[in-house]
Amino acid sequence: MAGAKRRKKSAVWRKIHALRCEDIKLWCVRRLPILKWAPSYNLKENLIPDTVSGMMLAVQQVPQGLAFAVLSSVHPVFGLYGSLFPVIIYAVFGMGRHVATGTFALTSLISANAVERLVSPASNNFTTSNNSGVLGLSEFEMQRIGVAAAVSFLGGIIQVAMFVLHLGSATFLLTEPVISAMTTGAATHVVTSQVKYLLGMKMPYISGPLGFFYIYAYIFENIKSVQLEALLLSLVSLVVLVLVKELNEKFKRKIKVVLPIDLILVSMKSSIRLLAFPSLFN
């Protein structure tokens, strides 16, 4: 028994001593793809197009980051932070050129579920006006972002474990109907979670089994509390967004820059609100 252990240890040490610099370099390139494409990157041909593309995606990501932060039940400013760092990390470790990184609607809803259960507005023991001194946010907001950060960190650990165990190949077991059903269900839940903002209604956070039906039951029971101004603004925004998106898709070969209509709408609404209610920003 002792002899077998000695032989096993000696075999391990032989493998360690047999490692060459080329083997270590190959391992690093496999784990850090940036070491493979960065040395061969053509600055003259690709720098300007990549810069323009990056700027356009950054402009598009500003309103999306704000919206997904609200969807996560945290302060909107954290949506901008959550849109920046994943892209930088993926540039170093990412292997796919066409993978979209950053904030995502479904993970935002999952994070919001934990935030609303653990830091509920109805059960907090501190006032929202109590400034924590961090980014000018209240203690209530900092408590919420702490929960959201813990959920995100746990999700990252699980993803790293899946990477180590090479569980990416398990996705081949998912059939197309299953993926389509998951995508449709996620989109339905995202739209349902935003109905109260589209109608301008104040309603409690509803989740759990059959929460989807309880939300619409609450809306129909309190249909008289719908704000017509918010509903009209929501409908106009949806029409403009869909129309401009179709125009951008139709004339994408003729125009070099895609019109960032979502950022324009956010800027216009913020400007109108600033002019109409200047006391809110004092």
PDB file of C-alpha atoms in Angstrom:
ATOM      1  CA  MET A   1       0.000   0.000   0.000  1.00  0.00           C
ATOM      2  CA  ALA A   2       2.797   2.378   0.907  1.00  0.00           C
ATOM      3  CA  GLY A   3       4.675   1.441  -2.247  1.00  0.00           C
ATOM      4  CA  ALA A   4       1.638   2.247  -4.421  1.00  0.00           C
ATOM      5  CA  LYS A   5       1.333   5.680  -2.816  1.00  0.00           C
ATOM      6  CA  ARG A   6       5.032   6.365  -3.407  1.00  0.00           C
ATOM      7  CA  ARG A   7       4.737   5.365  -7.078  1.00  0.00           C
ATOM      8  CA  LYS A   8       1.672   7.587  -7.481  1.00  0.00           C
ATOM      9  CA  LYS A   9       3.455  10.581  -5.925  1.00  0.00           C
ATOM     10  CA  SER A  10       6.521  10.020  -8.062  1.00  0.00           C
ATOM     11  CA  ALA A  11       4.358   9.873 -11.198  1.00  0.00           C
ATOM     12  CA  VAL A  12       2.757  13.217 -10.258  1.00  0.00           C
ATOM     13  CA  TRP A  13       6.165  14.797  -9.668  1.00  0.00           C
ATOM     14  CA  ARG A  14       7.408  13.490 -13.020  1.00  0.00           C
ATOM     15  CA  LYS A  15       4.447  15.123 -14.757  1.00  0.00           C
ATOM     16  CA  ILE A  16       5.133  18.396 -12.956  1.00  0.00           C
ATOM     17  CA  HIS A  17       8.811  18.367 -13.899  1.00  0.00           C
ATOM     18  CA  ALA A  18       7.899  17.414 -17.471  1.00  0.00           C
ATOM     19  CA  LEU A  19       5.850  20.590 -17.912  1.00  0.00           C
ATOM     20  CA  ARG A  20       7.318  22.881 -20.489  1.00  0.00           C
ATOM     21  CA  CYS A  21       6.870  26.593 -21.017  1.00  0.00           C
ATOM     22  CA  GLU A  22       4.866  25.845 -24.167  1.00  0.00           C
ATOM     23  CA  ASP A  23       2.392  23.729 -22.204  1.00  0.00           C
ATOM     24  CA  ILE A  24       1.823  26.535 -19.685  1.00  0.00           C
ATOM     25  CA  LYS A  25       1.390  29.032 -22.514  1.00  0.00           C
ATOM     26  CA  LEU A  26      -1.141  26.783 -24.254  1.00  0.00           C
ATOM     27  CA  TRP A  27      -3.105  26.387 -21.016  1.00  0.00           C
ATOM     28  CA  CYS A  28      -3.189  30.176 -20.511  1.00  0.00           C
ATOM     29  CA  VAL A  29      -4.358  30.779 -24.078  1.00  0.00           C
ATOM     30  CA  ARG A  30      -7.190  28.279 -23.637  1.00  0.00           C
ATOM     31  CA  ARG A  31      -8.311  29.946 -20.400  1.00  0.00           C
ATOM     32  CA  LEU A  32      -7.652  33.547 -21.527  1.00  0.00           C
ATOM     33  CA  PRO A  33      -8.734  33.920 -25.178  1.00  0.00           C
ATOM     34  CA  ILE A  34      -7.599  37.558 -25.188  1.00  0.00           C
ATOM     35  CA  LEU A  35      -4.014  36.276 -25.340  1.00  0.00           C
ATOM     36  CA  LYS A  36      -4.856  34.646 -28.679  1.00  0.00           C
ATOM     37  CA  TRP A  37      -6.669  37.419 -30.558  1.00  0.00           C
ATOM     38  CA  ALA A  38      -5.086  40.551 -29.041  1.00  0.00           C
ATOM     39  CA  PRO A  39      -1.573  40.063 -30.549  1.00  0.00           C
ATOM     40  CA  SER A  40      -3.043  39.582 -34.045  1.00  0.00           C
ATOM     41  CA  TYR A  41      -5.551  42.451 -33.768  1.00  0.00           C
ATOM     42  CA  ASN A  42      -5.354  44.771 -36.790  1.00  0.00           C
ATOM     43  CA  LEU A  43      -5.562  48.322 -35.454  1.00  0.00           C
ATOM     44  CA  LYS A  44      -5.783  50.029 -38.862  1.00  0.00           C
ATOM     45  CA  GLU A  45      -8.686  47.945 -40.152  1.00  0.00           C
ATOM     46  CA  ASN A  46     -10.676  47.151 -37.000  1.00  0.00           C
ATOM     47  CA  LEU A  47     -10.090  49.924 -34.456  1.00  0.00           C
ATOM     48  CA  ILE A  48     -12.459  52.537 -35.947  1.00  0.00           C
ATOM     49  CA  PRO A  49     -15.354  50.118 -36.752  1.00  0.00           C
ATOM     50  CA  ASP A  50     -15.052  48.472 -33.337  1.00  0.00           C
ATOM     51  CA  THR A  51     -14.985  51.876 -31.630  1.00  0.00           C
ATOM     52  CA  VAL A  52     -18.133  53.006 -33.446  1.00  0.00           C
ATOM     53  CA  SER A  53     -19.867  49.721 -32.640  1.00  0.00           C
ATOM     54  CA  GLY A  54     -18.849  49.958 -28.994  1.00  0.00           C
ATOM     55  CA  MET A  55     -20.130  53.517 -28.714  1.00  0.00           C
ATOM     56  CA  MET A  56     -23.477  52.579 -30.264  1.00  0.00           C
ATOM     57  CA  LEU A  57     -23.871  49.607 -27.936  1.00  0.00           C
ATOM     58  CA  ALA A  58     -22.934  51.794 -24.961  1.00  0.00           C
ATOM     59  CA  VAL A  59     -25.596  54.329 -25.932  1.00  0.00           C
ATOM     60  CA  GLN A  60     -28.170  51.540 -26.229  1.00  0.00           C
ATOM     61  CA  GLN A  61     -27.089  50.058 -22.912  1.00  0.00           C
ATOM     62  CA  VAL A  62     -27.670  53.242 -20.888  1.00  0.00           C
ATOM     63  CA  PRO A  63     -31.506  53.091 -20.914  1.00  0.00           C
ATOM     64  CA  GLN A  64     -31.463  49.291 -20.792  1.00  0.00           C
ATOM     65  CA  GLY A  65     -29.233  49.320 -17.716  1.00  0.00           C
ATOM     66  CA  LEU A  66     -31.512  51.806 -15.973  1.00  0.00           C
ATOM     67  CA  ALA A  67     -34.591  49.749 -16.843  1.00  0.00           C
ATOM     68  CA  PHE A  68     -33.084  46.444 -15.690  1.00  0.00           C
ATOM     69  CA  ALA A  69     -32.011  48.040 -12.396  1.00  0.00           C
ATOM     70  CA  VAL A  70     -35.618  49.036 -11.761  1.00  0.00           C
ATOM     71  CA  LEU A  71     -36.613  45.507 -12.737  1.00  0.00           C
ATOM     72  CA  SER A  72     -34.173  44.208 -10.092  1.00  0.00           C
ATOM     73  CA  SER A  73     -35.755  46.464  -7.425  1.00  0.00           C
ATOM     74  CA  VAL A  74     -32.524  48.420  -6.866  1.00  0.00           C
ATOM     75  CA  HIS A  75     -31.511  52.019  -7.538  1.00  0.00           C
ATOM     76  CA  PRO A  76     -31.206  52.758 -11.306  1.00  0.00           C
ATOM     77  CA  VAL A  77     -27.578  53.892 -11.008  1.00  0.00           C
ATOM     78  CA  PHE A  78     -26.483  50.320 -10.280  1.00  0.00           C
ATOM     79  CA  GLY A  79     -27.825  49.281 -13.663  1.00  0.00           C
ATOM     80  CA  LEU A  80     -25.067  51.344 -15.284  1.00  0.00           C
ATOM     81  CA  TYR A  81     -22.404  49.687 -13.130  1.00  0.00           C
ATOM     82  CA  GLY A  82     -23.846  46.279 -13.934  1.00  0.00           C
ATOM     83  CA  SER A  83     -23.621  47.073 -17.640  1.00  0.00           C
ATOM     84  CA  LEU A  84     -19.948  48.076 -17.580  1.00  0.00           C
ATOM     85  CA  PHE A  85     -17.986  45.424 -15.698  1.00  0.00           C
ATOM     86  CA  PRO A  86     -19.408  42.242 -17.308  1.00  0.00           C
ATOM     87  CA  VAL A  87     -18.358  43.481 -20.749  1.00  0.00           C
ATOM     88  CA  ILE A  88     -14.787  44.124 -19.593  1.00  0.00           C
ATOM     89  CA  ILE A  89     -14.539  40.707 -17.939  1.00  0.00           C
ATOM     90  CA  TYR A  90     -16.012  38.951 -20.970  1.00  0.00           C
ATOM     91  CA  ALA A  91     -13.471  40.657 -23.249  1.00  0.00           C
ATOM     92  CA  VAL A  92     -10.748  38.839 -21.292  1.00  0.00           C
ATOM     93  CA  PHE A  93     -12.389  35.451 -20.654  1.00  0.00           C
ATOM     94  CA  GLY A  94     -15.063  35.255 -23.379  1.00  0.00           C
ATOM     95  CA  MET A  95     -14.761  32.825 -26.272  1.00  0.00           C
ATOM     96  CA  GLY A  96     -17.803  33.769 -28.377  1.00  0.00           C
ATOM     97  CA  ARG A  97     -17.809  36.903 -30.507  1.00  0.00           C
ATOM     98  CA  HIS A  98     -21.599  37.118 -30.796  1.00  0.00           C
ATOM     99  CA  VAL A  99     -22.627  36.577 -27.177  1.00  0.00           C
ATOM    100  CA  ALA A 100     -24.543  39.463 -25.569  1.00  0.00           C
ATOM    101  CA  THR A 101     -23.218  40.307 -22.097  1.00  0.00           C
ATOM    102  CA  GLY A 102     -24.465  42.654 -19.421  1.00  0.00           C
ATOM    103  CA  THR A 103     -27.837  43.077 -17.755  1.00  0.00           C
ATOM    104  CA  PHE A 104     -30.537  40.522 -18.518  1.00  0.00           C
ATOM    105  CA  ALA A 105     -34.268  40.613 -17.845  1.00  0.00           C
ATOM    106  CA  LEU A 106     -34.717  37.122 -16.403  1.00  0.00           C
ATOM    107  CA  THR A 107     -31.826  37.350 -13.955  1.00  0.00           C
ATOM    108  CA  SER A 108     -33.089  40.798 -12.941  1.00  0.00           C
ATOM    109  CA  LEU A 109     -36.476  39.300 -12.051  1.00  0.00           C
ATOM    110  CA  ILE A 110     -34.823  36.507 -10.038  1.00  0.00           C
ATOM    111  CA  SER A 111     -32.742  39.080  -8.175  1.00  0.00           C
ATOM    112  CA  ALA A 112     -35.834  41.218  -7.544  1.00  0.00           C
ATOM    113  CA  ASN A 113     -37.607  38.249  -6.004  1.00  0.00           C
ATOM    114  CA  ALA A 114     -34.876  37.903  -3.364  1.00  0.00           C
ATOM    115  CA  VAL A 115     -34.611  41.662  -2.813  1.00  0.00           C
ATOM    116  CA  GLU A 116     -38.352  42.136  -2.291  1.00  0.00           C
ATOM    117  CA  ARG A 117     -38.584  39.201   0.122  1.00  0.00           C
ATOM    118  CA  LEU A 118     -35.560  40.118   2.251  1.00  0.00           C
ATOM    119  CA  VAL A 119     -35.774  43.944   2.112  1.00  0.00           C
ATOM    120  CA  SER A 120     -39.444  44.692   1.721  1.00  0.00           C
ATOM    121  CA  PRO A 121     -40.523  48.373   1.785  1.00  0.00           C
ATOM    122  CA  ALA A 122     -43.352  47.501   4.186  1.00  0.00           C
ATOM    123  CA  SER A 123     -41.115  45.819   6.763  1.00  0.00           C
ATOM    124  CA  ASN A 124     -37.923  47.910   6.747  1.00  0.00           C
ATOM    125  CA  ASN A 125     -36.760  49.340  10.056  1.00  0.00           C
ATOM    126  CA  PHE A 126     -35.169  52.434   8.604  1.00  0.00           C
ATOM    127  CA  THR A 127     -36.466  55.398   6.655  1.00  0.00           C
ATOM    128  CA  THR A 128     -35.712  55.913   2.995  1.00  0.00           C
ATOM    129  CA  SER A 129     -34.551  59.456   3.740  1.00  0.00           C
ATOM    130  CA  ASN A 130     -31.720  58.258   6.008  1.00  0.00           C
ATOM    131  CA  ASN A 131     -28.650  58.983   3.904  1.00  0.00           C
ATOM    132  CA  SER A 132     -25.927  56.347   4.177  1.00  0.00           C
ATOM    133  CA  GLY A 133     -23.241  58.614   2.727  1.00  0.00           C
ATOM    134  CA  VAL A 134     -22.539  56.194  -0.151  1.00  0.00           C
ATOM    135  CA  LEU A 135     -23.419  57.690  -3.549  1.00  0.00           C
ATOM    136  CA  GLY A 136     -26.020  59.815  -1.772  1.00  0.00           C
ATOM    137  CA  LEU A 137     -28.301  56.784  -1.367  1.00  0.00           C
ATOM    138  CA  SER A 138     -30.425  55.873   1.622  1.00  0.00           C
ATOM    139  CA  GLU A 139     -29.703  52.989   3.972  1.00  0.00           C
ATOM    140  CA  PHE A 140     -32.738  51.229   2.521  1.00  0.00           C
ATOM    141  CA  GLU A 141     -31.291  51.371  -1.019  1.00  0.00           C
ATOM    142  CA  MET A 142     -27.881  50.169   0.169  1.00  0.00           C
ATOM    143  CA  GLN A 143     -29.528  47.256   1.978  1.00  0.00           C
ATOM    144  CA  ARG A 144     -31.268  46.293  -1.244  1.00  0.00           C
ATOM    145  CA  ILE A 145     -28.152  46.453  -3.393  1.00  0.00           C
ATOM    146  CA  GLY A 146     -26.366  44.334  -0.776  1.00  0.00           C
ATOM    147  CA  VAL A 147     -28.920  41.564  -1.224  1.00  0.00           C
ATOM    148  CA  ALA A 148     -28.772  41.867  -5.029  1.00  0.00           C
ATOM    149  CA  ALA A 149     -24.956  41.719  -4.940  1.00  0.00           C
ATOM    150  CA  ALA A 150     -25.063  38.590  -2.757  1.00  0.00           C
ATOM    151  CA  VAL A 151     -27.459  36.893  -5.201  1.00  0.00           C
ATOM    152  CA  SER A 152     -25.242  37.867  -8.146  1.00  0.00           C
ATOM    153  CA  PHE A 153     -22.121  36.597  -6.380  1.00  0.00           C
ATOM    154  CA  LEU A 154     -23.781  33.261  -5.636  1.00  0.00           C
ATOM    155  CA  GLY A 155     -24.878  32.996  -9.276  1.00  0.00           C
ATOM    156  CA  GLY A 156     -21.295  33.673 -10.365  1.00  0.00           C
ATOM    157  CA  ILE A 157     -19.968  30.911  -8.109  1.00  0.00           C
ATOM    158  CA  ILE A 158     -22.484  28.473  -9.592  1.00  0.00           C
ATOM    159  CA  GLN A 159     -21.467  29.462 -13.139  1.00  0.00           C
ATOM    160  CA  VAL A 160     -17.767  29.026 -12.345  1.00  0.00           C
ATOM    161  CA  ALA A 161     -18.523  25.581 -10.906  1.00  0.00           C
ATOM    162  CA  MET A 162     -20.430  24.684 -14.075  1.00  0.00           C
ATOM    163  CA  PHE A 163     -17.449  25.841 -16.134  1.00  0.00           C
ATOM    164  CA  VAL A 164     -15.028  23.726 -14.105  1.00  0.00           C
ATOM    165  CA  LEU A 165     -17.268  20.676 -14.468  1.00  0.00           C
ATOM    166  CA  HIS A 166     -17.748  21.327 -18.227  1.00  0.00           C
ATOM    167  CA  LEU A 167     -21.532  21.331 -17.913  1.00  0.00           C
ATOM    168  CA  GLY A 168     -21.946  23.479 -21.017  1.00  0.00           C
ATOM    169  CA  SER A 169     -22.337  20.317 -23.074  1.00  0.00           C
ATOM    170  CA  ALA A 170     -25.531  19.567 -21.125  1.00  0.00           C
ATOM    171  CA  THR A 171     -27.320  22.267 -23.144  1.00  0.00           C
ATOM    172  CA  PHE A 172     -27.500  19.820 -26.051  1.00  0.00           C
ATOM    173  CA  LEU A 173     -30.047  17.864 -24.009  1.00  0.00           C
ATOM    174  CA  LEU A 174     -32.469  20.820 -24.143  1.00  0.00           C
ATOM    175  CA  THR A 175     -34.787  20.508 -27.117  1.00  0.00           C
ATOM    176  CA  GLU A 176     -35.987  23.465 -29.167  1.00  0.00           C
ATOM    177  CA  PRO A 177     -39.571  23.358 -27.768  1.00  0.00           C
ATOM    178  CA  VAL A 178     -38.188  23.502 -24.207  1.00  0.00           C
ATOM    179  CA  ILE A 179     -35.996  26.506 -25.019  1.00  0.00           C
ATOM    180  CA  SER A 180     -38.862  28.255 -26.833  1.00  0.00           C
ATOM    181  CA  ALA A 181     -41.187  27.659 -23.878  1.00  0.00           C
ATOM    182  CA  MET A 182     -38.639  29.033 -21.411  1.00  0.00           C
ATOM    183  CA  THR A 183     -38.050  32.115 -23.584  1.00  0.00           C
ATOM    184  CA  THR A 184     -41.760  32.801 -24.010  1.00  0.00           C
ATOM    185  CA  GLY A 185     -42.448  32.304 -20.314  1.00  0.00           C
ATOM    186  CA  ALA A 186     -39.611  34.631 -19.328  1.00  0.00           C
ATOM    187  CA  ALA A 187     -40.841  37.339 -21.737  1.00  0.00           C
ATOM    188  CA  THR A 188     -44.377  37.013 -20.363  1.00  0.00           C
ATOM    189  CA  HIS A 189     -43.193  37.421 -16.772  1.00  0.00           C
ATOM    190  CA  VAL A 190     -41.039  40.433 -17.696  1.00  0.00           C
ATOM    191  CA  VAL A 191     -43.968  42.181 -19.395  1.00  0.00           C
ATOM    192  CA  THR A 192     -46.266  41.359 -16.474  1.00  0.00           C
ATOM    193  CA  SER A 193     -43.810  42.824 -13.966  1.00  0.00           C
ATOM    194  CA  GLN A 194     -43.845  46.130 -15.883  1.00  0.00           C
ATOM    195  CA  VAL A 195     -47.616  46.469 -16.311  1.00  0.00           C
ATOM    196  CA  LYS A 196     -47.939  48.572 -13.159  1.00  0.00           C
ATOM    197  CA  TYR A 197     -45.481  51.111 -14.602  1.00  0.00           C
ATOM    198  CA  LEU A 198     -47.252  51.137 -17.967  1.00  0.00           C
ATOM    199  CA  LEU A 199     -50.560  51.902 -16.240  1.00  0.00           C
ATOM    200  CA  GLY A 200     -49.126  54.219 -13.592  1.00  0.00           C
ATOM    201  CA  MET A 201     -50.531  52.092 -10.759  1.00  0.00           C
ATOM    202  CA  LYS A 202     -49.186  51.601  -7.255  1.00  0.00           C
ATOM    203  CA  MET A 203     -49.422  47.966  -6.276  1.00  0.00           C
ATOM    204  CA  PRO A 204     -47.634  45.665  -3.813  1.00  0.00           C
ATOM    205  CA  TYR A 205     -44.994  43.222  -4.958  1.00  0.00           C
ATOM    206  CA  ILE A 206     -46.676  39.925  -5.816  1.00  0.00           C
ATOM    207  CA  SER A 207     -44.727  36.707  -6.368  1.00  0.00           C
ATOM    208  CA  GLY A 208     -44.901  33.001  -5.672  1.00  0.00           C
ATOM    209  CA  PRO A 209     -47.150  30.322  -7.176  1.00  0.00           C
ATOM    210  CA  LEU A 210     -49.912  31.769  -9.378  1.00  0.00           C
ATOM    211  CA  GLY A 211     -48.433  35.235  -8.823  1.00  0.00           C
ATOM    212  CA  PHE A 212     -48.876  35.891 -12.534  1.00  0.00           C
ATOM    213  CA  PHE A 213     -52.681  35.612 -12.189  1.00  0.00           C
ATOM    214  CA  TYR A 214     -52.813  37.509  -8.903  1.00  0.00           C
ATOM    215  CA  ILE A 215     -51.120  40.490 -10.551  1.00  0.00           C
ATOM    216  CA  TYR A 216     -53.742  40.782 -13.276  1.00  0.00           C
ATOM    217  CA  ALA A 217     -56.524  40.129 -10.763  1.00  0.00           C
ATOM    218  CA  TYR A 218     -55.251  43.054  -8.682  1.00  0.00           C
ATOM    219  CA  ILE A 219     -55.078  45.259 -11.797  1.00  0.00           C
ATOM    220  CA  PHE A 220     -58.667  44.525 -12.823  1.00  0.00           C
ATOM    221  CA  GLU A 221     -59.898  45.038  -9.272  1.00  0.00           C
ATOM    222  CA  ASN A 222     -58.205  48.461  -9.119  1.00  0.00           C
ATOM    223  CA  ILE A 223     -58.716  49.458 -12.745  1.00  0.00           C
ATOM    224  CA  LYS A 224     -60.055  52.865 -11.666  1.00  0.00           C
ATOM    225  CA  SER A 225     -56.644  53.821 -10.260  1.00  0.00           C
ATOM    226  CA  VAL A 226     -55.038  53.737 -13.706  1.00  0.00           C
ATOM    227  CA  GLN A 227     -53.435  57.065 -14.600  1.00  0.00           C
ATOM    228  CA  LEU A 228     -54.454  58.006 -18.126  1.00  0.00           C
ATOM    229  CA  GLU A 229     -51.392  60.228 -18.582  1.00  0.00           C
ATOM    230  CA  ALA A 230     -49.018  57.358 -17.831  1.00  0.00           C
ATOM    231  CA  LEU A 231     -51.009  54.968 -20.031  1.00  0.00           C
ATOM    232  CA  LEU A 232     -51.001  57.415 -22.951  1.00  0.00           C
ATOM    233  CA  LEU A 233     -47.259  58.089 -22.556  1.00  0.00           C
ATOM    234  CA  SER A 234     -46.553  54.350 -22.434  1.00  0.00           C
ATOM    235  CA  LEU A 235     -48.562  53.664 -25.598  1.00  0.00           C
ATOM    236  CA  VAL A 236     -46.890  56.500 -27.500  1.00  0.00           C
ATOM    237  CA  SER A 237     -43.440  55.301 -26.389  1.00  0.00           C
ATOM    238  CA  LEU A 238     -44.171  51.722 -27.467  1.00  0.00           C
ATOM    239  CA  VAL A 239     -45.387  52.849 -30.888  1.00  0.00           C
ATOM    240  CA  VAL A 240     -42.330  55.056 -31.416  1.00  0.00           C
ATOM    241  CA  LEU A 241     -39.915  52.330 -30.273  1.00  0.00           C
ATOM    242  CA  VAL A 242     -41.428  49.677 -32.554  1.00  0.00           C
ATOM    243  CA  LEU A 243     -41.688  52.056 -35.516  1.00  0.00           C
ATOM    244  CA  VAL A 244     -38.087  53.290 -35.276  1.00  0.00           C
ATOM    245  CA  LYS A 245     -36.821  49.740 -34.773  1.00  0.00           C
ATOM    246  CA  GLU A 246     -38.545  48.609 -37.951  1.00  0.00           C
ATOM    247  CA  LEU A 247     -37.153  51.607 -39.858  1.00  0.00           C
ATOM    248  CA  ASN A 248     -33.633  50.909 -38.592  1.00  0.00           C
ATOM    249  CA  GLU A 249     -33.969  47.286 -39.684  1.00  0.00           C
ATOM    250  CA  LYS A 250     -35.339  48.235 -43.090  1.00  0.00           C
ATOM    251  CA  PHE A 251     -32.711  50.857 -43.921  1.00  0.00           C
ATOM    252  CA  LYS A 252     -29.760  49.315 -42.063  1.00  0.00           C
ATOM    253  CA  ARG A 253     -27.770  49.033 -45.291  1.00  0.00           C
ATOM    254  CA  LYS A 254     -28.275  52.700 -46.164  1.00  0.00           C
ATOM    255  CA  ILE A 255     -27.605  54.259 -42.761  1.00  0.00           C
ATOM    256  CA  LYS A 256     -24.269  53.882 -40.994  1.00  0.00           C
ATOM    257  CA  VAL A 257     -25.476  54.831 -37.515  1.00  0.00           C
ATOM    258  CA  VAL A 258     -28.528  53.277 -35.857  1.00  0.00           C
ATOM    259  CA  LEU A 259     -30.841  55.823 -34.236  1.00  0.00           C
ATOM    260  CA  PRO A 260     -30.765  55.268 -30.420  1.00  0.00           C
ATOM    261  CA  ILE A 261     -34.452  56.014 -30.009  1.00  0.00           C
ATOM    262  CA  ASP A 262     -34.688  54.518 -26.491  1.00  0.00           C
ATOM    263  CA  LEU A 263     -32.003  56.863 -25.160  1.00  0.00           C
ATOM    264  CA  ILE A 264     -33.646  59.786 -26.968  1.00  0.00           C
ATOM    265  CA  LEU A 265     -37.003  58.999 -25.363  1.00  0.00           C
ATOM    266  CA  VAL A 266     -35.446  58.763 -21.900  1.00  0.00           C
ATOM    267  CA  SER A 267     -33.640  62.095 -22.399  1.00  0.00           C
ATOM    268  CA  MET A 268     -36.793  63.806 -23.668  1.00  0.00           C
ATOM    269  CA  LYS A 269     -38.926  62.542 -20.778  1.00  0.00           C
ATOM    270  CA  SER A 270     -36.283  63.535 -18.237  1.00  0.00           C
ATOM    271  CA  SER A 271     -36.042  67.028 -19.764  1.00  0.00           C
ATOM    272  CA  ILE A 272     -39.834  67.445 -19.763  1.00  0.00           C
ATOM    273  CA  ARG A 273     -40.029  66.329 -16.158  1.00  0.00           C
ATOM    274  CA  LEU A 274     -37.218  68.713 -15.197  1.00  0.00           C
ATOM    275  CA  LEU A 275     -39.000  71.649 -16.845  1.00  0.00           C
ATOM    276  CA  ALA A 276     -42.440  70.745 -15.507  1.00  0.00           C
ATOM    277  CA  PHE A 277     -41.399  69.776 -11.965  1.00  0.00           C
ATOM    278  CA  PRO A 278     -38.099  71.526 -11.153  1.00  0.00           C
ATOM    279  CA  SER A 279     -38.695  71.145  -7.403  1.00  0.00           C
ATOM    280  CA  LEU A 280     -38.183  67.339  -7.665  1.00  0.00           C
ATOM    281  CA  PHE A 281     -34.529  67.841  -8.626  1.00  0.00           C
ATOM    282  CA  ASN A 282     -33.626  70.357  -5.937  1.00  0.00           C
TER     283      ASN A 282
END
